[in-house]
PDB file of C-alpha atoms in Angstrom:
ATOM      1  CA  MET A   1       0.090  -0.202  -0.400  1.00 88.00           C
ATOM      2  CA  PRO A   2       1.636   2.720  -0.867  1.00 97.00           C
ATOM      3  CA  THR A   3       1.917   6.057   1.457  1.00 98.00           C
ATOM      4  CA  ALA A   4       1.166   9.874   1.557  1.00 98.00           C
ATOM      5  CA  LEU A   5       2.895  12.351   3.326  1.00 98.00           C
ATOM      6  CA  ILE A   6       0.517  15.859   3.796  1.00 98.00           C
ATOM      7  CA  THR A   7       1.700  18.857   5.930  1.00 98.00           C
ATOM      8  CA  GLY A   8      -1.535  21.610   6.266  1.00 97.00           C
ATOM      9  CA  ALA A   9      -3.462  17.940   6.848  1.00 96.00           C
ATOM     10  CA  THR A  10      -6.852  19.257   9.076  1.00 94.00           C
ATOM     11  CA  ALA A  11      -8.139  21.523   7.048  1.00 91.00           C
ATOM     12  CA  GLY A  12      -9.541  23.012   3.061  1.00 91.00           C
ATOM     13  CA  LEU A  13      -6.180  21.566   0.427  1.00 95.00           C
ATOM     14  CA  GLY A  14      -4.671  19.663   2.371  1.00 96.00           C
ATOM     15  CA  ALA A  15      -8.183  17.969   4.433  1.00 96.00           C
ATOM     16  CA  ALA A  16      -9.740  17.573   0.270  1.00 96.00           C
ATOM     17  CA  PHE A  17      -6.070  15.236  -0.438  1.00 98.00           C
ATOM     18  CA  ALA A  18      -6.067  13.577   2.471  1.00 98.00           C
ATOM     19  CA  ARG A  19      -9.778  12.226   1.681  1.00 97.00           C
ATOM     20  CA  ARG A  20      -8.759  11.872  -1.980  1.00 98.00           C
ATOM     21  CA  LEU A  21      -5.856   9.422  -1.287  1.00 98.00           C
ATOM     22  CA  ALA A  22      -7.220   7.910   1.326  1.00 98.00           C
ATOM     23  CA  ALA A  23      -9.981   6.751  -1.403  1.00 97.00           C
ATOM     24  CA  ASP A  24      -7.242   6.031  -3.240  1.00 97.00           C
ATOM     25  CA  GLY A  25      -5.770   3.657  -0.997  1.00 97.00           C
ATOM     26  CA  PHE A  26      -3.259   5.685   0.464  1.00 98.00           C
ATOM     27  CA  SER A  27      -1.490   5.213   4.270  1.00 98.00           C
ATOM     28  CA  LEU A  28      -1.402   8.539   5.281  1.00 98.00           C
ATOM     29  CA  VAL A  29       0.335  11.078   7.021  1.00 98.00           C
ATOM     30  CA  LEU A  30      -1.064  13.816   8.148  1.00 98.00           C
ATOM     31  CA  VAL A  31       0.805  16.688   9.534  1.00 98.00           C
ATOM     32  CA  ALA A  32      -0.069  19.672  10.922  1.00 97.00           C
ATOM     33  CA  ARG A  33       0.339  22.102  14.965  1.00 95.00           C
ATOM     34  CA  ASP A  34      -3.168  22.098  16.149  1.00 94.00           C
ATOM     35  CA  GLU A  35      -2.580  17.572  17.331  1.00 95.00           C
ATOM     36  CA  LYS A  36      -6.420  17.529  19.075  1.00 96.00           C
ATOM     37  CA  ARG A  37      -8.008  17.917  15.292  1.00 95.00           C
ATOM     38  CA  LEU A  38      -4.987  15.875  13.866  1.00 97.00           C
ATOM     39  CA  VAL A  39      -5.968  13.338  15.224  1.00 97.00           C
ATOM     40  CA  GLU A  40      -9.791  13.777  14.934  1.00 97.00           C
ATOM     41  CA  THR A  41      -9.252  14.065  11.076  1.00 97.00           C
ATOM     42  CA  ALA A  42      -6.409  10.773  11.006  1.00 97.00           C
ATOM     43  CA  ASP A  43      -9.133   8.973  12.719  1.00 97.00           C
ATOM     44  CA  THR A  44     -12.465  10.287  10.224  1.00 97.00           C
ATOM     45  CA  LEU A  45      -9.969   8.553   7.791  1.00 97.00           C
ATOM     46  CA  TYR A  46      -9.381   5.496   9.801  1.00 97.00           C
ATOM     47  CA  HIS A  47     -13.294   4.936   9.603  1.00 97.00           C
ATOM     48  CA  ARG A  48     -14.330   5.928   6.815  1.00 97.00           C
ATOM     49  CA  TYR A  49     -11.575   4.475   4.512  1.00 97.00           C
ATOM     50  CA  GLY A  50     -10.361   1.935   6.235  1.00 97.00           C
ATOM     51  CA  VAL A  51      -6.976   3.276   5.732  1.00 97.00           C
ATOM     52  CA  ARG A  52      -4.187   3.561   8.252  1.00 97.00           C
ATOM     53  CA  ALA A  53      -3.853   7.125   9.350  1.00 98.00           C
ATOM     54  CA  ASP A  54      -1.013   8.722  11.546  1.00 98.00           C
ATOM     55  CA  ALA A  55      -0.415  12.432  13.161  1.00 98.00           C
ATOM     56  CA  LEU A  56       2.571  13.585  13.220  1.00 98.00           C
ATOM     57  CA  ALA A  57       2.547  16.885  14.734  1.00 98.00           C
ATOM     58  CA  ALA A  58       4.427  19.427  13.734  1.00 98.00           C
ATOM     59  CA  ASP A  59       4.869  23.703  13.860  1.00 98.00           C
ATOM     60  CA  LEU A  60       6.126  23.968  10.225  1.00 98.00           C
ATOM     61  CA  SER A  61       7.781  27.753  11.087  1.00 97.00           C
ATOM     62  CA  ALA A  62      10.167  25.718  14.190  1.00 98.00           C
ATOM     63  CA  GLU A  63      13.213  23.811  13.721  1.00 98.00           C
ATOM     64  CA  GLU A  64      11.815  20.494  15.825  1.00 98.00           C
ATOM     65  CA  GLY A  65       8.291  21.031  13.564  1.00 98.00           C
ATOM     66  CA  VAL A  66      10.334  20.847  10.509  1.00 98.00           C
ATOM     67  CA  ALA A  67      13.278  17.784  11.420  1.00 98.00           C
ATOM     68  CA  ALA A  68      10.275  15.522  12.603  1.00 98.00           C
ATOM     69  CA  VAL A  69       9.021  15.547   9.825  1.00 98.00           C
ATOM     70  CA  GLU A  70      12.383  15.158   7.712  1.00 98.00           C
ATOM     71  CA  LYS A  71      13.230  12.317   9.873  1.00 98.00           C
ATOM     72  CA  ARG A  72       9.344  11.009   8.566  1.00 98.00           C
ATOM     73  CA  LEU A  73      10.386  11.443   5.263  1.00 98.00           C
ATOM     74  CA  ARG A  74      13.494   9.750   4.962  1.00 98.00           C
ATOM     75  CA  GLU A  75      12.142   6.402   6.191  1.00 97.00           C
ATOM     76  CA  GLY A  76       9.683   6.479   2.313  1.00 97.00           C
ATOM     77  CA  VAL A  77       7.165   7.816   1.059  1.00 98.00           C
ATOM     78  CA  ASP A  78       5.747   7.634  -2.020  1.00 98.00           C
ATOM     79  CA  LEU A  79       4.167  10.959  -2.112  1.00 98.00           C
ATOM     80  CA  LEU A  80       4.384  13.817  -0.389  1.00 98.00           C
ATOM     81  CA  VAL A  81       2.066  17.653  -0.598  1.00 98.00           C
ATOM     82  CA  ASN A  82       3.570  21.084   0.755  1.00 98.00           C
ATOM     83  CA  ASN A  83       0.947  22.128   1.293  1.00 97.00           C
ATOM     84  CA  ALA A  84       0.922  24.276   4.380  1.00 97.00           C
ATOM     85  CA  GLY A  85       0.910  27.828   4.544  1.00 94.00           C
ATOM     86  CA  PHE A  86      -0.973  31.274   5.410  1.00 91.00           C
ATOM     87  CA  ALA A  87      -1.366  34.822   4.675  1.00 86.00           C
ATOM     88  CA  HIS A  88      -1.389  37.585   6.809  1.00 83.00           C
ATOM     89  CA  THR A  89      -3.857  40.176   6.950  1.00 75.00           C
ATOM     90  CA  GLY A  90      -2.719  43.989   5.296  1.00 72.00           C
ATOM     91  CA  ALA A  91       0.168  44.926   3.240  1.00 74.00           C
ATOM     92  CA  ALA A  92       3.737  44.138   3.372  1.00 76.00           C
ATOM     93  CA  LEU A  93       5.100  47.149   4.401  1.00 82.00           C
ATOM     94  CA  ASP A  94       1.953  46.940   7.443  1.00 85.00           C
ATOM     95  CA  VAL A  95       2.704  43.104   8.498  1.00 90.00           C
ATOM     96  CA  PRO A  96       5.950  42.814  11.515  1.00 93.00           C
ATOM     97  CA  VAL A  97       9.174  41.914   9.606  1.00 94.00           C
ATOM     98  CA  GLU A  98       9.440  38.570  11.953  1.00 95.00           C
ATOM     99  CA  ASP A  99       5.730  37.039  10.686  1.00 94.00           C
ATOM    100  CA  GLU A 100       7.392  38.305   7.009  1.00 95.00           C
ATOM    101  CA  VAL A 101      10.023  35.979   8.280  1.00 96.00           C
ATOM    102  CA  THR A 102       7.859  33.175   9.479  1.00 97.00           C
ATOM    103  CA  MET A 103       5.892  32.788   5.927  1.00 96.00           C
ATOM    104  CA  LEU A 104       9.281  32.241   4.265  1.00 97.00           C
ATOM    105  CA  ARG A 105       9.607  29.627   7.065  1.00 98.00           C
ATOM    106  CA  VAL A 106       6.720  27.738   6.383  1.00 98.00           C
ATOM    107  CA  HIS A 107       6.464  28.445   2.428  1.00 98.00           C
ATOM    108  CA  CYS A 108      10.211  28.356   1.296  1.00 98.00           C
ATOM    109  CA  GLU A 109      12.153  26.639   3.306  1.00 98.00           C
ATOM    110  CA  ALA A 110      10.162  24.006   5.164  1.00 98.00           C
ATOM    111  CA  VAL A 111       9.296  23.166   1.325  1.00 98.00           C
ATOM    112  CA  LEU A 112      12.928  23.156   0.506  1.00 98.00           C
ATOM    113  CA  ARG A 113      13.682  20.666   3.283  1.00 98.00           C
ATOM    114  CA  LEU A 114      10.652  17.865   3.127  1.00 98.00           C
ATOM    115  CA  THR A 115      11.270  17.752  -0.670  1.00 98.00           C
ATOM    116  CA  MET A 116      14.734  17.326  -0.504  1.00 98.00           C
ATOM    117  CA  ALA A 117      14.328  14.337   2.630  1.00 98.00           C
ATOM    118  CA  ALA A 118      12.101  12.477   0.491  1.00 98.00           C
ATOM    119  CA  LEU A 119      13.658  12.282  -3.454  1.00 98.00           C
ATOM    120  CA  PRO A 120      15.874  10.125  -2.439  1.00 98.00           C
ATOM    121  CA  ALA A 121      14.317   7.668  -1.452  1.00 98.00           C
ATOM    122  CA  MET A 122      11.979   8.231  -4.070  1.00 98.00           C
ATOM    123  CA  ARG A 123      14.712   8.126  -5.976  1.00 98.00           C
ATOM    124  CA  ALA A 124      16.405   5.165  -4.618  1.00 97.00           C
ATOM    125  CA  ARG A 125      12.698   3.123  -5.743  1.00 97.00           C
ATOM    126  CA  GLY A 126      12.387   4.886  -9.296  1.00 97.00           C
ATOM    127  CA  ARG A 127       9.156   6.255  -8.541  1.00 98.00           C
ATOM    128  CA  GLY A 128       7.002   8.913  -6.235  1.00 98.00           C
ATOM    129  CA  GLY A 129       6.475  12.224  -6.634  1.00 98.00           C
ATOM    130  CA  VAL A 130       5.780  15.534  -4.860  1.00 98.00           C
ATOM    131  CA  ILE A 131       3.133  17.879  -4.671  1.00 98.00           C
ATOM    132  CA  ASN A 132       4.524  21.472  -4.094  1.00 98.00           C
ATOM    133  CA  VAL A 133       1.105  23.778  -3.571  1.00 98.00           C
ATOM    134  CA  ALA A 134       1.628  27.244  -4.597  1.00 97.00           C
ATOM    135  CA  SER A 135      -0.547  29.785  -6.029  1.00 94.00           C
ATOM    136  CA  VAL A 136      -1.785  31.708  -8.755  1.00 93.00           C
ATOM    137  CA  ALA A 137      -0.407  34.625  -6.176  1.00 90.00           C
ATOM    138  CA  ALA A 138       3.258  33.213  -7.965  1.00 92.00           C
ATOM    139  CA  PHE A 139       2.531  34.692 -11.424  1.00 90.00           C
ATOM    140  CA  PHE A 140       1.866  38.565  -9.925  1.00 86.00           C
ATOM    141  CA  ALA A 141       3.161  40.504  -8.084  1.00 78.00           C
ATOM    142  CA  HIS A 142       1.063  41.714  -4.427  1.00 76.00           C
ATOM    143  CA  GLY A 143       4.035  41.760  -1.382  1.00 86.00           C
ATOM    144  CA  THR A 144       5.783  38.370   0.825  1.00 92.00           C
ATOM    145  CA  TYR A 145       2.596  35.256  -0.128  1.00 92.00           C
ATOM    146  CA  SER A 146       2.744  35.950  -3.420  1.00 92.00           C
ATOM    147  CA  ALA A 147       6.955  36.457  -3.696  1.00 94.00           C
ATOM    148  CA  SER A 148       6.890  32.958  -1.846  1.00 97.00           C
ATOM    149  CA  LYS A 149       4.453  31.562  -4.514  1.00 97.00           C
ATOM    150  CA  ALA A 150       6.648  32.370  -6.834  1.00 96.00           C
ATOM    151  CA  TRP A 151       9.810  30.947  -5.554  1.00 98.00           C
ATOM    152  CA  VAL A 152       7.446  27.524  -4.644  1.00 98.00           C
ATOM    153  CA  VAL A 153       7.169  27.717  -8.458  1.00 98.00           C
ATOM    154  CA  ASN A 154      10.837  28.116  -9.545  1.00 98.00           C
ATOM    155  CA  PHE A 155      11.916  25.174  -7.556  1.00 98.00           C
ATOM    156  CA  SER A 156       9.674  23.039  -8.252  1.00 98.00           C
ATOM    157  CA  GLU A 157      10.212  23.597 -11.695  1.00 98.00           C
ATOM    158  CA  SER A 158      13.660  22.995 -11.903  1.00 98.00           C
ATOM    159  CA  LEU A 159      13.219  19.746  -9.804  1.00 98.00           C
ATOM    160  CA  ALA A 160      11.359  18.310 -12.445  1.00 98.00           C
ATOM    161  CA  ALA A 161      13.713  19.084 -14.755  1.00 97.00           C
ATOM    162  CA  GLN A 162      16.801  17.358 -12.808  1.00 97.00           C
ATOM    163  CA  VAL A 163      15.418  14.775 -11.710  1.00 97.00           C
ATOM    164  CA  PRO A 164      16.461  12.446 -13.974  1.00 95.00           C
ATOM    165  CA  GLU A 165      14.012   9.473 -13.076  1.00 97.00           C
ATOM    166  CA  PRO A 166      11.049   9.517 -15.060  1.00 96.00           C
ATOM    167  CA  ARG A 167       9.234   8.290 -12.516  1.00 97.00           C
ATOM    168  CA  VAL A 168       9.899  10.149  -9.944  1.00 98.00           C
ATOM    169  CA  ARG A 169       8.275  13.448 -10.384  1.00 98.00           C
ATOM    170  CA  VAL A 170       8.082  17.276  -8.944  1.00 98.00           C
ATOM    171  CA  MET A 171       5.246  20.070  -9.490  1.00 98.00           C
ATOM    172  CA  ALA A 172       3.916  22.901  -8.552  1.00 98.00           C
ATOM    173  CA  LEU A 173       0.134  23.212  -7.717  1.00 98.00           C
ATOM    174  CA  CYS A 174      -1.521  26.426  -8.199  1.00 96.00           C
ATOM    175  CA  PRO A 175      -4.946  27.267  -7.461  1.00 94.00           C
ATOM    176  CA  GLY A 176      -6.999  30.133  -7.843  1.00 87.00           C
ATOM    177  CA  PHE A 177      -9.419  30.738  -5.151  1.00 82.00           C
ATOM    178  CA  VAL A 178     -10.351  27.548  -3.046  1.00 81.00           C
ATOM    179  CA  ARG A 179     -13.125  27.433  -0.991  1.00 69.00           C
ATOM    180  CA  THR A 180     -11.256  26.882   1.831  1.00 59.00           C
ATOM    181  CA  GLU A 181     -11.117  27.809   5.914  1.00 56.00           C
ATOM    182  CA  PHE A 182      -7.536  30.014   4.510  1.00 52.00           C
ATOM    183  CA  HIS A 183      -9.191  33.510   3.563  1.00 46.00           C
ATOM    184  CA  GLU A 184     -11.417  33.158   6.370  1.00 52.00           C
ATOM    185  CA  ARG A 185      -8.486  32.321   8.943  1.00 55.00           C
ATOM    186  CA  ALA A 186      -6.315  35.943   6.928  1.00 45.00           C
ATOM    187  CA  ALA A 187      -9.045  37.775   7.644  1.00 46.00           C
ATOM    188  CA  ILE A 188      -8.854  38.851   4.032  1.00 53.00           C
ATOM    189  CA  ASP A 189     -12.169  40.396   2.896  1.00 54.00           C
ATOM    190  CA  THR A 190     -13.816  37.803  -0.104  1.00 55.00           C
ATOM    191  CA  SER A 191     -17.063  39.443  -0.666  1.00 56.00           C
ATOM    192  CA  GLY A 192     -15.948  41.098  -3.805  1.00 56.00           C
ATOM    193  CA  ILE A 193     -14.368  37.917  -5.611  1.00 63.00           C
ATOM    194  CA  PRO A 194     -16.767  36.969  -7.958  1.00 57.00           C
ATOM    195  CA  GLY A 195     -18.765  33.478  -7.533  1.00 64.00           C
ATOM    196  CA  PHE A 196     -17.464  31.618 -11.110  1.00 59.00           C
ATOM    197  CA  MET A 197     -13.623  32.263  -9.520  1.00 68.00           C
ATOM    198  CA  TRP A 198     -14.355  30.093  -6.783  1.00 69.00           C
ATOM    199  CA  LEU A 199     -12.943  26.599  -6.968  1.00 85.00           C
ATOM    200  CA  SER A 200     -14.509  23.422  -5.194  1.00 91.00           C
ATOM    201  CA  ALA A 201     -10.701  21.579  -2.816  1.00 93.00           C
ATOM    202  CA  ASP A 202     -11.946  18.080  -3.788  1.00 94.00           C
ATOM    203  CA  ARG A 203     -11.858  18.699  -7.791  1.00 94.00           C
ATOM    204  CA  VAL A 204      -8.156  20.997  -6.886  1.00 96.00           C
ATOM    205  CA  ALA A 205      -6.371  18.163  -5.709  1.00 97.00           C
ATOM    206  CA  GLY A 206      -8.749  15.728  -8.142  1.00 97.00           C
ATOM    207  CA  ALA A 207      -7.048  17.876 -11.157  1.00 96.00           C
ATOM    208  CA  ALA A 208      -3.305  17.710  -9.279  1.00 98.00           C
ATOM    209  CA  MET A 209      -3.133  13.768  -8.879  1.00 98.00           C
ATOM    210  CA  ARG A 210      -4.408  13.882 -12.595  1.00 97.00           C
ATOM    211  CA  ASP A 211      -1.634  15.807 -13.777  1.00 98.00           C
ATOM    212  CA  LEU A 212       1.219  14.432 -11.186  1.00 98.00           C
ATOM    213  CA  ALA A 213       0.206  11.463 -13.359  1.00 97.00           C
ATOM    214  CA  ARG A 214       0.787  13.849 -16.419  1.00 97.00           C
ATOM    215  CA  GLY A 215       4.352  14.515 -15.633  1.00 97.00           C
ATOM    216  CA  LEU A 216       3.647  17.814 -15.477  1.00 97.00           C
ATOM    217  CA  PRO A 217       5.840  20.731 -13.400  1.00 98.00           C
ATOM    218  CA  VAL A 218       3.676  23.616 -13.584  1.00 97.00           C
ATOM    219  CA  SER A 219      -0.834  22.643 -12.678  1.00 97.00           C
ATOM    220  CA  VAL A 220      -3.152  25.658 -13.299  1.00 96.00           C
ATOM    221  CA  PRO A 221      -6.110  23.093 -12.472  1.00 91.00           C
ATOM    222  CA  ASP A 222      -8.713  25.167 -13.503  1.00 85.00           C
ATOM    223  CA  PRO A 223      -9.703  26.876 -17.618  1.00 85.00           C
ATOM    224  CA  ARG A 224     -10.408  29.868 -15.800  1.00 84.00           C
ATOM    225  CA  TYR A 225      -6.930  30.495 -14.561  1.00 83.00           C
ATOM    226  CA  LYS A 226      -5.221  28.940 -17.490  1.00 89.00           C
ATOM    227  CA  ALA A 227      -6.176  31.623 -19.013  1.00 87.00           C
ATOM    228  CA  ILE A 228      -5.522  34.291 -15.985  1.00 82.00           C
ATOM    229  CA  VAL A 229      -2.172  32.920 -16.120  1.00 83.00           C
ATOM    230  CA  GLY A 230      -1.969  33.143 -20.232  1.00 81.00           C
ATOM    231  CA  VAL A 231      -2.153  36.623 -20.224  1.00 74.00           C
ATOM    232  CA  SER A 232      -0.491  37.653 -17.947  1.00 68.00           C
ATOM    233  CA  ARG A 233       3.218  36.294 -18.911  1.00 71.00           C
ATOM    234  CA  TYR A 234       1.953  38.679 -21.897  1.00 64.00           C
ATOM    235  CA  ILE A 235       2.020  41.745 -20.147  1.00 64.00           C
ATOM    236  CA  PRO A 236       4.979  44.422 -18.795  1.00 63.00           C
ATOM    237  CA  ARG A 237       6.094  43.109 -14.832  1.00 63.00           C
ATOM    238  CA  GLY A 238       5.584  46.500 -14.079  1.00 61.00           C
ATOM    239  CA  VAL A 239       2.174  46.765 -14.793  1.00 54.00           C
ATOM    240  CA  VAL A 240       1.331  43.531 -14.169  1.00 53.00           C
ATOM    241  CA  ALA A 241       2.551  44.719 -10.351  1.00 57.00           C
ATOM    242  CA  ARG A 242       0.745  47.460 -10.996  1.00 57.00           C
ATOM    243  CA  VAL A 243      -2.262  46.639 -11.677  1.00 54.00           C
ATOM    244  CA  SER A 244      -1.794  43.392  -8.612  1.00 54.00           C
ATOM    245  CA  ALA A 245      -1.323  46.430  -5.817  1.00 57.00           C
ATOM    246  CA  LEU A 246      -4.867  47.931  -7.054  1.00 52.00           C
ATOM    247  CA  ILE A 247      -7.069  44.677  -7.072  1.00 53.00           C
ATOM    248  CA  GLY A 248      -5.425  43.677  -3.592  1.00 50.00           C
ATOM    249  CA  ARG A 249      -5.211  39.945  -3.075  1.00 43.00           C
TER     250      ARG A 249
END
């Protein structure tokens, strides 16, 4: 039975990946900060899908948390989903620098270290996959969040091109607005976002697994957002930055 480790697994897109992979017969290692909620999630998945679901409580903004997950990954998994992440309320210039550094630890350092911890065992077996959750925001310019997600895309594309084993795949997942707790936790006002721009977390997880199987280095899992990203590539970067600043998150 294959094993998948998912960070940020108790809510939103991480929980959607957990449901999808459990339904596909994966054993799960679920990672999040809230141990109580993590254990409840693991128990629910076990009883619903009959798969093993282990809870690994870890704060990926702290050294001990990242080290604990690295240790588990070195034992070997078939799929790693680096999903943990968050956003700040307000513009970058209004956010304390220490909070921005914490974001970079979770979005960049943890993704780097966990990916590098998982890949050696995958390469030794000649199979495996890493999905690094980025965002459509990676293709625009709006503070540390979009910058960190742009790093995730670049990092994932670079590794995808460098890993020689054809059945070991690294992919950046770049969804648009997904109906999860993400925006509520960050106190971001989403009232101005049209209903047709929202995506289902379960559909995004399903599209991600299909694109990983196809060997895509970057997945933008919806035709609407594919069009937005495609158009953005032909607009001068300065214009994109100014429009991003006007529109906000």
